[in-house]
Coordinates of C-alpha atoms and ligand atoms in Angstrom, one line a residue:
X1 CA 97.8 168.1 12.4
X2 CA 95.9 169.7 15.3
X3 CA 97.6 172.7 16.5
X4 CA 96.9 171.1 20.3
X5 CA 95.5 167.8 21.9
X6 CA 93.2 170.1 24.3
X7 CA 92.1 173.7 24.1
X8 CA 90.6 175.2 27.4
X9 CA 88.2 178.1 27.2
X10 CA 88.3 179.6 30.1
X11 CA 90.8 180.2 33.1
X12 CA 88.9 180.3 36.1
X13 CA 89.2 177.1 38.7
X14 CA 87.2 174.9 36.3
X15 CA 89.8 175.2 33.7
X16 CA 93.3 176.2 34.7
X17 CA 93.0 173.4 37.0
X18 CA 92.1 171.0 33.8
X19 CA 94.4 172.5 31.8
X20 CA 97.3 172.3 34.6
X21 CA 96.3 168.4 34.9
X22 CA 95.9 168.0 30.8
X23 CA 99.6 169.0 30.4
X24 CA 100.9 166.9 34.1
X25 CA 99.5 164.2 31.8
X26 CA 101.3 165.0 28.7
X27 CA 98.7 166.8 26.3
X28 CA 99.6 169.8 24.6
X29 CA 97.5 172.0 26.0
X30 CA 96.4 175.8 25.4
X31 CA 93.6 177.7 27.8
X32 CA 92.4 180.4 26.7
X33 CA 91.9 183.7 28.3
X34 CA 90.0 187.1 27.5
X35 CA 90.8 188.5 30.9
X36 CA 93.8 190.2 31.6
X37 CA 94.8 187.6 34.3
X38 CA 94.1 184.3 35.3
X39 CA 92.0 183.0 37.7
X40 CA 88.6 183.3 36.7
X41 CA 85.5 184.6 38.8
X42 CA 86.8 183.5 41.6
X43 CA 90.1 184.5 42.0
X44 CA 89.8 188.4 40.6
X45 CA 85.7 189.2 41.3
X46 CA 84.6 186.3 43.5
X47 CA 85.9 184.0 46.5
X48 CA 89.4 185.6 46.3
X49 CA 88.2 189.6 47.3
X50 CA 85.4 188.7 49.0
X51 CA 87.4 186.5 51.5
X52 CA 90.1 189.2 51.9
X53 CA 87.2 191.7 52.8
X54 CA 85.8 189.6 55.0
X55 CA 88.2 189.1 56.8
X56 CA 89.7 192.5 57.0
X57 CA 86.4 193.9 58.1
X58 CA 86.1 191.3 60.8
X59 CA 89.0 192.4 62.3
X60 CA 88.0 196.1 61.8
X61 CA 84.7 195.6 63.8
X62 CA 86.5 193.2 66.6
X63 CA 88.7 196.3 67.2
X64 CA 86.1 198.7 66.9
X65 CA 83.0 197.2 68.6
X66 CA 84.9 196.3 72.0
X67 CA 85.0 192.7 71.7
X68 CA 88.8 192.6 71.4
X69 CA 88.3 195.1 74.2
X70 CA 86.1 192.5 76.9
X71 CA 89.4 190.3 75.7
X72 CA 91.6 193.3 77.5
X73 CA 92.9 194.3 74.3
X74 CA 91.9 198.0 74.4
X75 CA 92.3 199.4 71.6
X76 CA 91.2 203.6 71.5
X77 CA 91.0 205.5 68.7
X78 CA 90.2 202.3 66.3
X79 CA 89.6 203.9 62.8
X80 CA 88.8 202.8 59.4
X81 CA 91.2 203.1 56.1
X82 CA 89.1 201.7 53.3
X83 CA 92.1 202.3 50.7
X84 CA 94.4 200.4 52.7
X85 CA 92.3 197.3 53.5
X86 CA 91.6 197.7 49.5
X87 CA 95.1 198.0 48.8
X88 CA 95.7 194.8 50.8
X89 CA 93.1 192.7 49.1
X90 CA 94.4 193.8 45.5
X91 CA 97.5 192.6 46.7
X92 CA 96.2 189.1 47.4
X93 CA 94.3 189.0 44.1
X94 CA 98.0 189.5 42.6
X95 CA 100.0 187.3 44.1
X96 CA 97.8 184.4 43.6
X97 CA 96.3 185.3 39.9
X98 CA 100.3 185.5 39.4
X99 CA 100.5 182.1 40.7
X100 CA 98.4 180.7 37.9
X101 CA 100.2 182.5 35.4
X102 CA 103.7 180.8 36.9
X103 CA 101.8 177.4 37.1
X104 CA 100.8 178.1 33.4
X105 CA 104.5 178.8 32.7
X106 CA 105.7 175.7 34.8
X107 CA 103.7 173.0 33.4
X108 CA 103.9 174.0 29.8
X109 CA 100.3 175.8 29.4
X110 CA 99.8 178.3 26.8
X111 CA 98.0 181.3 27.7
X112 CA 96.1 182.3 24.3
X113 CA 94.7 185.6 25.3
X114 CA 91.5 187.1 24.0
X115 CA 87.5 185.6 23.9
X116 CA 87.6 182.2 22.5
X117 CA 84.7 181.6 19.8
X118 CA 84.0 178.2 18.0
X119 CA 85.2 178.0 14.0
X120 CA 84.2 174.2 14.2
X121 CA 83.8 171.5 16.6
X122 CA 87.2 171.1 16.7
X123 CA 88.8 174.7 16.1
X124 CA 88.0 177.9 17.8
X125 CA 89.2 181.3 16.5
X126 CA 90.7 183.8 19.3
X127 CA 92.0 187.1 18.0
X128 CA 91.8 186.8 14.7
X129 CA 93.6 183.3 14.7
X130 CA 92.6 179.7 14.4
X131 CA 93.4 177.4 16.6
X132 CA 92.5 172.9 16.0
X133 CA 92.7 170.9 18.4
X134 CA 91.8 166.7 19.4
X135 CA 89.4 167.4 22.2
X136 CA 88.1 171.6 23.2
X137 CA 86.7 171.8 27.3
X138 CA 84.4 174.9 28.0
X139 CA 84.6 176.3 31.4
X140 CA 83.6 179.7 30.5
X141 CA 81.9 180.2 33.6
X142 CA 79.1 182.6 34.9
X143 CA 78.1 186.2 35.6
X144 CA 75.2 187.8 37.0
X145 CA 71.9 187.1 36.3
X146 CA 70.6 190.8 35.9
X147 CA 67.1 192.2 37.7
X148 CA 64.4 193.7 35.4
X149 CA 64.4 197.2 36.8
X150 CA 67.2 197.7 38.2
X151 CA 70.0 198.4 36.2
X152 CA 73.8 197.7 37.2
X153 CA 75.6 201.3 37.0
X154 CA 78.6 199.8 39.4
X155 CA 77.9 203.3 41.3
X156 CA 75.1 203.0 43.0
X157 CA 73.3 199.9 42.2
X158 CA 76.5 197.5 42.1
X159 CA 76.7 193.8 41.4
X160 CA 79.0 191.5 43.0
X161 CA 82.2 192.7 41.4
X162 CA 80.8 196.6 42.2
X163 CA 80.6 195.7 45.5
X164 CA 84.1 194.2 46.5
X165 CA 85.5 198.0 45.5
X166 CA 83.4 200.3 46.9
X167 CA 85.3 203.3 47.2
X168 CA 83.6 204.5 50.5
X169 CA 81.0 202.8 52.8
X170 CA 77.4 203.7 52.4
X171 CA 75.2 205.0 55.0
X172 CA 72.1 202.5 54.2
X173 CA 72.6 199.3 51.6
X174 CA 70.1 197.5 50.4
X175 CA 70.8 194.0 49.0
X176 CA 68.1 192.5 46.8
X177 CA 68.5 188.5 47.0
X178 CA 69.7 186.7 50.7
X179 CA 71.5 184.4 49.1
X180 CA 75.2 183.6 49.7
X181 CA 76.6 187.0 48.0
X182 CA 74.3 188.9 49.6
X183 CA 74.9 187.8 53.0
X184 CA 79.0 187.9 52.8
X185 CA 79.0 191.2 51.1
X186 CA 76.5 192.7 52.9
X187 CA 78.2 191.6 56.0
X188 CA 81.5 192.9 54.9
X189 CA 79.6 196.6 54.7
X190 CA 77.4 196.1 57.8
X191 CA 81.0 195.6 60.0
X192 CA 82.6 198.4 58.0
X193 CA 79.3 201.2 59.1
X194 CA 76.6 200.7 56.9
X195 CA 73.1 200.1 58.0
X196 CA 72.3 196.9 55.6
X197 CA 69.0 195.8 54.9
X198 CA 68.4 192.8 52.6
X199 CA 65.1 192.1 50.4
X200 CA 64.8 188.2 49.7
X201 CA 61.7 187.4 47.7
X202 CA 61.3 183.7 49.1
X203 CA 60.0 183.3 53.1
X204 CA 63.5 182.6 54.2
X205 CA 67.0 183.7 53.2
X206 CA 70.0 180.9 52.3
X207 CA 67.8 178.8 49.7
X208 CA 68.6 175.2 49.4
X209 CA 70.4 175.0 52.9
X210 CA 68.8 172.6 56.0
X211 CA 65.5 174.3 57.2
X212 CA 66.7 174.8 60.9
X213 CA 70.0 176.2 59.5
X214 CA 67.7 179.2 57.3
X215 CA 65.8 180.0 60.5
X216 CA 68.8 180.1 62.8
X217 CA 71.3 182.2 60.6
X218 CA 68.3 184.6 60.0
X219 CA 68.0 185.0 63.7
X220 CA 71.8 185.5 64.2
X221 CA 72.2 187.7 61.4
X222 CA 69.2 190.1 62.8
X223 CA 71.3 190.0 66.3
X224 CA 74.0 191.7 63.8
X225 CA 71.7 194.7 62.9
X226 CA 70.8 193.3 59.5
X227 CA 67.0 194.1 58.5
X228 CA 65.9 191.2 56.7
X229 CA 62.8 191.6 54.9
X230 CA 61.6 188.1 53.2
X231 CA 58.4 187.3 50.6
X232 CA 59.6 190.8 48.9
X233 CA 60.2 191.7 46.0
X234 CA 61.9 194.5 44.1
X235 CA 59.7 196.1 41.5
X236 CA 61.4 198.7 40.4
X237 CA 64.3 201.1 41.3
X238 CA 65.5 204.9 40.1
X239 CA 68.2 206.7 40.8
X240 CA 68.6 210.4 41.3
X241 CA 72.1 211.2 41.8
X242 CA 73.9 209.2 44.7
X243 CA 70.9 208.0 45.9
X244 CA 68.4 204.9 44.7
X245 CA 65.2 204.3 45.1
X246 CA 63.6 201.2 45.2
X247 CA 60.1 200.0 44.5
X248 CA 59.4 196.7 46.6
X249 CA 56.0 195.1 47.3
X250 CA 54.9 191.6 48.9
X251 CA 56.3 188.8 46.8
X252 CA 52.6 187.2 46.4
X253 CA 51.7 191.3 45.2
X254 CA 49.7 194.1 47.3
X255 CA 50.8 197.5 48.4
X256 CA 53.9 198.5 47.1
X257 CA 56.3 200.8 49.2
X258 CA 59.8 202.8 48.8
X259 CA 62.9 202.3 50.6
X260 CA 65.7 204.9 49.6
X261 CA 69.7 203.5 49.5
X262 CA 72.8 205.1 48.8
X263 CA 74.3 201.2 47.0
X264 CA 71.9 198.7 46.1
X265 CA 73.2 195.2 45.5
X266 CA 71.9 193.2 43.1
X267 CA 72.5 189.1 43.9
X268 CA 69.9 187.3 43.5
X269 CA 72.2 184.3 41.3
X270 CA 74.3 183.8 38.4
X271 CA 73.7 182.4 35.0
X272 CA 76.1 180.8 32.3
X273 CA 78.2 182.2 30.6
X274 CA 78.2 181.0 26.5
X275 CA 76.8 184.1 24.5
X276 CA 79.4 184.8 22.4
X277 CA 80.9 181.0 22.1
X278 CA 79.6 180.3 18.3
X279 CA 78.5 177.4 20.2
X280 CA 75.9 176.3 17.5
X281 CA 79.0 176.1 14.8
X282 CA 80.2 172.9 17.1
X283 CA 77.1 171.5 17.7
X284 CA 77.0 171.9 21.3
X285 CA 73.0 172.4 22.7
X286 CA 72.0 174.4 25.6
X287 CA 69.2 173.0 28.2
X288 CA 65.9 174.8 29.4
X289 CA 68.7 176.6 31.7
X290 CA 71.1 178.0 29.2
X291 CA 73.4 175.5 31.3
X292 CA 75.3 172.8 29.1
X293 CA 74.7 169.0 29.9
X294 CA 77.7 166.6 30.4
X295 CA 77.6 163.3 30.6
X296 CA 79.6 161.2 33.3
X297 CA 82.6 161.8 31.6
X298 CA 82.1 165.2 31.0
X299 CA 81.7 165.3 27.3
X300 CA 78.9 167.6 25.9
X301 CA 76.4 166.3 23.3
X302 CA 79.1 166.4 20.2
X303 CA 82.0 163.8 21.2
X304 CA 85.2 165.4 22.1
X305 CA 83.5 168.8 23.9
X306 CA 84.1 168.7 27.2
X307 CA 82.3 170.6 30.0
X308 CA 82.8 171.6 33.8
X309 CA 82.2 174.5 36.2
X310 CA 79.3 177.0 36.8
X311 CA 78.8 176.6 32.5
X312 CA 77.0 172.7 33.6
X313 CA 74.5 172.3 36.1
X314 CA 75.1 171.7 40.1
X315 CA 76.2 174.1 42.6
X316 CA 78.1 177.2 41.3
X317 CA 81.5 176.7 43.2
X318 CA 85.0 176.7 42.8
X319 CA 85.7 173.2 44.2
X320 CA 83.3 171.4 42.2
X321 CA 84.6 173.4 39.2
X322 CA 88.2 172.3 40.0
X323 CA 87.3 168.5 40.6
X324 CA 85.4 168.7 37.6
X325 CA 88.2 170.1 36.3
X326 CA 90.8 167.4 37.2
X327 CA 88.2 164.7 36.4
X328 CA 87.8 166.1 32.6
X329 CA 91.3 166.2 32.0
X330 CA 91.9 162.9 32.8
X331 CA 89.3 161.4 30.7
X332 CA 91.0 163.5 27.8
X333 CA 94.1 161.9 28.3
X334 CA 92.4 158.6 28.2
X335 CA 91.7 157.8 32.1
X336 CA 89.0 157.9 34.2
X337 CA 88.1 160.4 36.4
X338 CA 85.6 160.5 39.5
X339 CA 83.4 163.5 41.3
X340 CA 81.4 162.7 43.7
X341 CA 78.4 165.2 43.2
X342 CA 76.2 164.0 45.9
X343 CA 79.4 165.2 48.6
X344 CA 79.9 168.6 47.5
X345 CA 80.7 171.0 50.8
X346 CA 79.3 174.6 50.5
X347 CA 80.5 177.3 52.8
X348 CA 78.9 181.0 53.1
X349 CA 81.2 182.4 55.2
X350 CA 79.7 185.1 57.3
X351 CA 80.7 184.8 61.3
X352 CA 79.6 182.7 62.2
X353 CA 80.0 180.5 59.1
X354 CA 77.5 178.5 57.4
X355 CA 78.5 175.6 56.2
X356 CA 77.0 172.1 54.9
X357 CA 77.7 168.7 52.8
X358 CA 75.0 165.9 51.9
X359 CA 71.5 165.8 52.1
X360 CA 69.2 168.6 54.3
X361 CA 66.6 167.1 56.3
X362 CA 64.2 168.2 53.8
X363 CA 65.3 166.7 51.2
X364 CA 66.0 163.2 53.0
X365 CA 62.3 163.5 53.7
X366 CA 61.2 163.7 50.3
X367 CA 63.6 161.2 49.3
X368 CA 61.5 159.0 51.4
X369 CA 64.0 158.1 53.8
X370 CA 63.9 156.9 57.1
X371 CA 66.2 159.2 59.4
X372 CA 68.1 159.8 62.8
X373 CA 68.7 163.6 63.8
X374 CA 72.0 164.5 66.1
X375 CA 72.0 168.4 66.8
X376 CA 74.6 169.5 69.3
X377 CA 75.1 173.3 70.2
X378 CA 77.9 175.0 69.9
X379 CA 76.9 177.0 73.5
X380 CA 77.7 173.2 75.2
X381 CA 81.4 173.2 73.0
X382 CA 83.8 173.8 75.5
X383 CA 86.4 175.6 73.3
X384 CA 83.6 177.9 71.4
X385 CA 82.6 179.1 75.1
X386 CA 86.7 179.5 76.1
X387 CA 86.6 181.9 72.5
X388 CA 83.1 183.5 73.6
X389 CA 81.7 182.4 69.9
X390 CA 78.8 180.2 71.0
X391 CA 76.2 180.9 68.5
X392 CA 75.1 177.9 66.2
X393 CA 75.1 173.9 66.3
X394 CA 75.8 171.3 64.9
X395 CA 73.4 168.8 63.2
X396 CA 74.4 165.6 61.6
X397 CA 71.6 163.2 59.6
X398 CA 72.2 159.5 59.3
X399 CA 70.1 156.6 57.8
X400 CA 68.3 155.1 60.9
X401 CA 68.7 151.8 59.5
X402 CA 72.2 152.0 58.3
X403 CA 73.7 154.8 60.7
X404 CA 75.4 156.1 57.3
X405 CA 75.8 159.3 57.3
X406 CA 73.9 161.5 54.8
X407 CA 74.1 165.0 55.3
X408 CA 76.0 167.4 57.9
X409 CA 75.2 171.1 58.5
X410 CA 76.8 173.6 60.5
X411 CA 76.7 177.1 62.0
X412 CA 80.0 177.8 63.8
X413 CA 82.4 180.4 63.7
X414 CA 84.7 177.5 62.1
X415 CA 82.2 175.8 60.2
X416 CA 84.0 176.2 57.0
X417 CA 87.1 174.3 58.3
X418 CA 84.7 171.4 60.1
X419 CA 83.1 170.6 57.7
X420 CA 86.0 168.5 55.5
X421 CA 86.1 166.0 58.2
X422 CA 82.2 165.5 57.6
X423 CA 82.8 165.8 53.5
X424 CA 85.7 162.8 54.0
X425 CA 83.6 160.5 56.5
X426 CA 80.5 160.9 54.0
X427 CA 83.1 159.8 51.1
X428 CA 84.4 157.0 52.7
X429 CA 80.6 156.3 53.9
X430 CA 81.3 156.8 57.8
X431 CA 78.4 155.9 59.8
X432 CA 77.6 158.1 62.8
X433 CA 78.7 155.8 65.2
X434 CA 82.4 156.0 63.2
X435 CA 82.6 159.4 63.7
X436 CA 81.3 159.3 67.4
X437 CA 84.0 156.7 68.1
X438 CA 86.5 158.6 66.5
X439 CA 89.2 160.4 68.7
X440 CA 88.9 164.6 68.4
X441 CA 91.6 166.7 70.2
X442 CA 90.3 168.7 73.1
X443 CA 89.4 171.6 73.0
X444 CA 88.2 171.7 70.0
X445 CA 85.1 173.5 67.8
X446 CA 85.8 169.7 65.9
X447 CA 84.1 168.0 68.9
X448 CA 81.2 169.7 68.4
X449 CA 81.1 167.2 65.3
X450 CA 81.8 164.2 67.3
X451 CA 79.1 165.1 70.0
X452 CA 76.4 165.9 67.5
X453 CA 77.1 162.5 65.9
X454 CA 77.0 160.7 69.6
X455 CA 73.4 162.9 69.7
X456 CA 72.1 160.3 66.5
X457 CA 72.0 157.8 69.0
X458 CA 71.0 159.7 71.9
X459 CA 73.8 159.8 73.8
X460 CA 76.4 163.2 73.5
X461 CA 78.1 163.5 76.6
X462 CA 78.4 167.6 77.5
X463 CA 74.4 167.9 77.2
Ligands
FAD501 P1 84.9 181.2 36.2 O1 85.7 181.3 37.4 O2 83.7 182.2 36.0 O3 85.9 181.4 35.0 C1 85.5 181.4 33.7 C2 86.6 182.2 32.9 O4 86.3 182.1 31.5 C3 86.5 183.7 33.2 O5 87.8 184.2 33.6 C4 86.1 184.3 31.9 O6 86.7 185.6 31.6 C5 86.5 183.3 30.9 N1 85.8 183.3 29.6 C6 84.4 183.2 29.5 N2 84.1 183.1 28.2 C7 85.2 183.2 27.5 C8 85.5 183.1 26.1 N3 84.6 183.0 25.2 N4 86.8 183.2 25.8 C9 87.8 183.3 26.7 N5 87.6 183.3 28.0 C10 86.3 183.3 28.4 N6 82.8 179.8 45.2 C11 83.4 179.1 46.2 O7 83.5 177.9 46.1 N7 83.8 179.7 47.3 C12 83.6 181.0 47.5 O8 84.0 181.6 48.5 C13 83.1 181.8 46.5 N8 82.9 183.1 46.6 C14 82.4 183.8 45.5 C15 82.2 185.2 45.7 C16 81.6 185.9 44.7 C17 81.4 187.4 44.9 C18 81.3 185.3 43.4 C19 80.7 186.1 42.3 C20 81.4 183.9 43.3 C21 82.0 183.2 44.3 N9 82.1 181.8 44.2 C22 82.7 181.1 45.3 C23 81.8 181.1 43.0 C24 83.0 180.8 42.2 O9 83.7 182.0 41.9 C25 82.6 180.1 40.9 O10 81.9 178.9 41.2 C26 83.9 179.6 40.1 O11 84.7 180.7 39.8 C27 83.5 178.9 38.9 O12 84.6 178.5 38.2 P2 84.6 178.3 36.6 O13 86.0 177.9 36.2 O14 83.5 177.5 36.2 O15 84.3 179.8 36.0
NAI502 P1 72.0 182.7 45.4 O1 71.3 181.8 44.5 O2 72.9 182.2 46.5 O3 71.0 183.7 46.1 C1 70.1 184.5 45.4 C2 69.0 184.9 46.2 O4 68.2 185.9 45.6 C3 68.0 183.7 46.6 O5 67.8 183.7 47.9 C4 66.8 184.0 45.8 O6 65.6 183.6 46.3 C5 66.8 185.6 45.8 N1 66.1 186.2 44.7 C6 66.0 185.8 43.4 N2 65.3 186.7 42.7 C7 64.9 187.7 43.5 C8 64.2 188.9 43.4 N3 63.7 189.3 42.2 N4 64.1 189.7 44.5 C9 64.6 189.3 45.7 N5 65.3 188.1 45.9 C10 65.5 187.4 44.8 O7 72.9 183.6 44.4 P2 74.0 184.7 44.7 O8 74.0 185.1 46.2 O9 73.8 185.7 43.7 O10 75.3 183.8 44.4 C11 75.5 183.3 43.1 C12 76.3 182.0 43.2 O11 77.7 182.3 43.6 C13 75.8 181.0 44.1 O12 75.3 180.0 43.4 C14 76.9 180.6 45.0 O13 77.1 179.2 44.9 C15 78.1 181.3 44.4 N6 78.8 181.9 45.6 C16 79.4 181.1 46.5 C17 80.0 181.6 47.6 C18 80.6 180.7 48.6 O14 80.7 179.5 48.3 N7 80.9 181.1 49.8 C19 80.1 183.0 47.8 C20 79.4 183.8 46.8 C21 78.9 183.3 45.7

């Protein structure tokens, strides 16, 4: 007799989500755990802090940069208390980490605490104990991929997790990689004093997003007072007490030059986590990526290993890890479950936020398709002018011989919330003209949406 009918490795969205679902369906299910709460990446070291930062330091510089003041909201002697706004972010990270563990308690879940190895393809060993079970999912996650050269002390050259506790706020930060954790920590420091200067080694920051959206985010963020320095590369970096220095020359080589930091970030991506998972005693294979391959259905190469989060390929997020999630669960308990991979949002949210869902204009191109472009500005939004936060637009692609809609992308200060309504037309396969015709409130940062989709055909109204 198996000890369960699912074992989860892993309790970050990918699998507490699955396991919550397993057991709603009525598998005994276990997940286990070797952190000492749940949650995973993103709840402890990832979306969770980073968000509370974020948003504590954009109230921090609204308050102290005068813009609450052109409101007529003076506010004198503005000052900053690091240890408090750290306080409150441990405090989120609590209260929702203990929200797993009541979830856990609430549908039945057994927490089995400790680093989960295989014995067998159906038995793992944690802490000195073997556990069987029918059917084992892997949602161990990711960390981050480390930088030859520069070696992650969490002093001064920090990593992700480093840099959501930064005890005080350096004079000069230097971020190696303008990618998505880059640009939301190293705004988080920027608003909070430091002078932040980020070295991306391709020719634009934000890799993979719509071309137009790369060129206009790396204007905005210069506005900020970021120095962005792209085709560079770091070769090299030493540290002499509280200070770094680091080695960077052009990308495609030549003269190499200094540039001397008091916290260097390192986040230029993450990689899978399965060292340590015995994963050749269970048969389960790794591709060119050290990522493992599912099928459609979610089960690895050996029959009953499942897979899901930043451990298989596609975007490294929490909501596809949670769909996934859900999805694998209920093919364990004998149904079928869907993800739609080609409508996964992603959200980088700086201010103004960054967000897009479906295909970039780019890659529509390559595909070969034939396209319509609707951009609309937010500067011609009547509710983003009312809140003074005109920078961005809005640009929605469409088939030109279908009107479907294929991809949506976004710079708005509310970009993050926007974008579901595009993510739920693409899913039901809304053409442009359905969400043009479709009734926004006024006066809404939403109507942007509706007036770059009126732009496919030509025709927006307040341009
Ligand atoms: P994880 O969350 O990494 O969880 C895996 C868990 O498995 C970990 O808790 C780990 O301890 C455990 N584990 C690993 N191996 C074993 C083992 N052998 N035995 C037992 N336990 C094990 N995504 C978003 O969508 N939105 C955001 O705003 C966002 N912000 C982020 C900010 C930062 C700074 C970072 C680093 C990431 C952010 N992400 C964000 C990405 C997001 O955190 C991940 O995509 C998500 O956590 C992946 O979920 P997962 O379940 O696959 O893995
Ligand atoms: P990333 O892949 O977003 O960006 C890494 C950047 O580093 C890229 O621009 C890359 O070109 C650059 N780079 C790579 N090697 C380099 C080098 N040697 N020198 C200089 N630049 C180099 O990875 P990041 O920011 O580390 O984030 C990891 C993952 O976490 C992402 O996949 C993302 O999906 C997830 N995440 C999601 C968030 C969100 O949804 N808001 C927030 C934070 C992280």
């Amino acid at each position: 007799m198996a000890n369960y009918d699912l074992i989860v490795i892993g309790a970050g969205p990918g699998g507490y989500v699955a396991a919550i679902r397993a057991a709603q369906l009525g598998l005994k299910t276990a997940c286990v755990e070797s952190r000492e709460t749940l949650g995973g990446t993103c709840l402890n070291v990832g979306c969770i802090p980073s968000k509370a930062l974020l948003h504590a330091s954009e109230l921090y510089e609204e308050a102290h940069s005068g813009v609450l003041a052109k409101f007529g909201v003076n506010c004198k002697g503005v000052s900053l208390d690091l240890d408090q706004m750290q306080a409150e972010k441990v405090k989120a990270v609590g209260e929702l980490t203990g929200g797993i563990e009541f979830l856990f308690k609430k549908n039945k879940v057994e927490w089995l605490k400790g680093q989960a190895a295989f014995a067998s393809a159906n038995s793992v060993e944690v802490a000195g104990k073997t556990y069987t079970a029918d059917k084992i999912m892997i949602a161990t996650g990711s960390s981050v991929t480390p930088l030859p050269g520069v070696v992650v002390d969490q002093k001064v050259i920090v990593d992700s997790t480093g840099a959501l506790a930064l005890p005080k706020v350096p004079k000069h930060m230097v971020v190696i990689g303008g990618g998505v954790i880059g640009l939301e920590l190293g705004s988080v420091w920027r608003r909070l004093g430091a002078e932040v200067t980020v070295v991306e080694y391709l020719d634009q920051i934000l890799p993979g997003m719509d071309a137009e959206v790369r060129k206009e985010a790396a204007k905005i963020f210069k506005k900020q007072g970021f120095t962005i320095r792209t085709g560079t590369k770091v070769t090299g970096a030493a540290v002499k007490g509280s200070k770094a220095t680091l080695t960077v020359e052009p990308a495609a080589g030549g003269v190499s030059e200094t540039i001397e930091a008091d916290c260097v970030l390192v986040s230029i991506g993450r990689r899978p986590n399965t060292d340590g998972l015995s994963l050749d005693k269970a048969g389960v294979t790794l591709n060119a990526r050290g990522q493992i391959e599912v099928g459609h259905d979610f089960q690895t190469n050996v029959p009953g290993i499942y897979a899901v989060g930043d451990v298989t390929p596609g975007p490294m997020l929490a909501h596809k890890a949670e769909d996934e999630g859900i999805a694998a669960a209920e093919f364990c308990a004998g149904l079928t479950g869907i993800v739609n991979h080609d409508v996964i949002p992603g959200v980088v949210y700086t201010m103004p936020e960054i967000a897009d869902v479906g295909l970039t204009e780019e890659e529509a191109k390559a595909k070969g398709l034939d396209i319509k472009v609707g951009k609309f500005p937010m500067m011609a939004n009547s509710r983003a002018k009312t809140n003074r936060d005109t920078d961005g637009f809005v640009k929605v692609i469409a088939d030109a011989k279908t009107d479907r809609v294929l991809g949506v992308h976004i710079i708005a200060s509310l970009a993050g919330t926007m974008i579901a309504e595009a993510a739920l037309a693409m899913e039901f396969g809304a053409t442009s003209e359905d969400i043009a015709y479709t009734c926004h409130a006024h006066p809404t940062h939403a109507e942007a949406l509706k007036e770059a989709a009126m732009a496919v055909t030509g025709k927006p109204i307040h341009m």
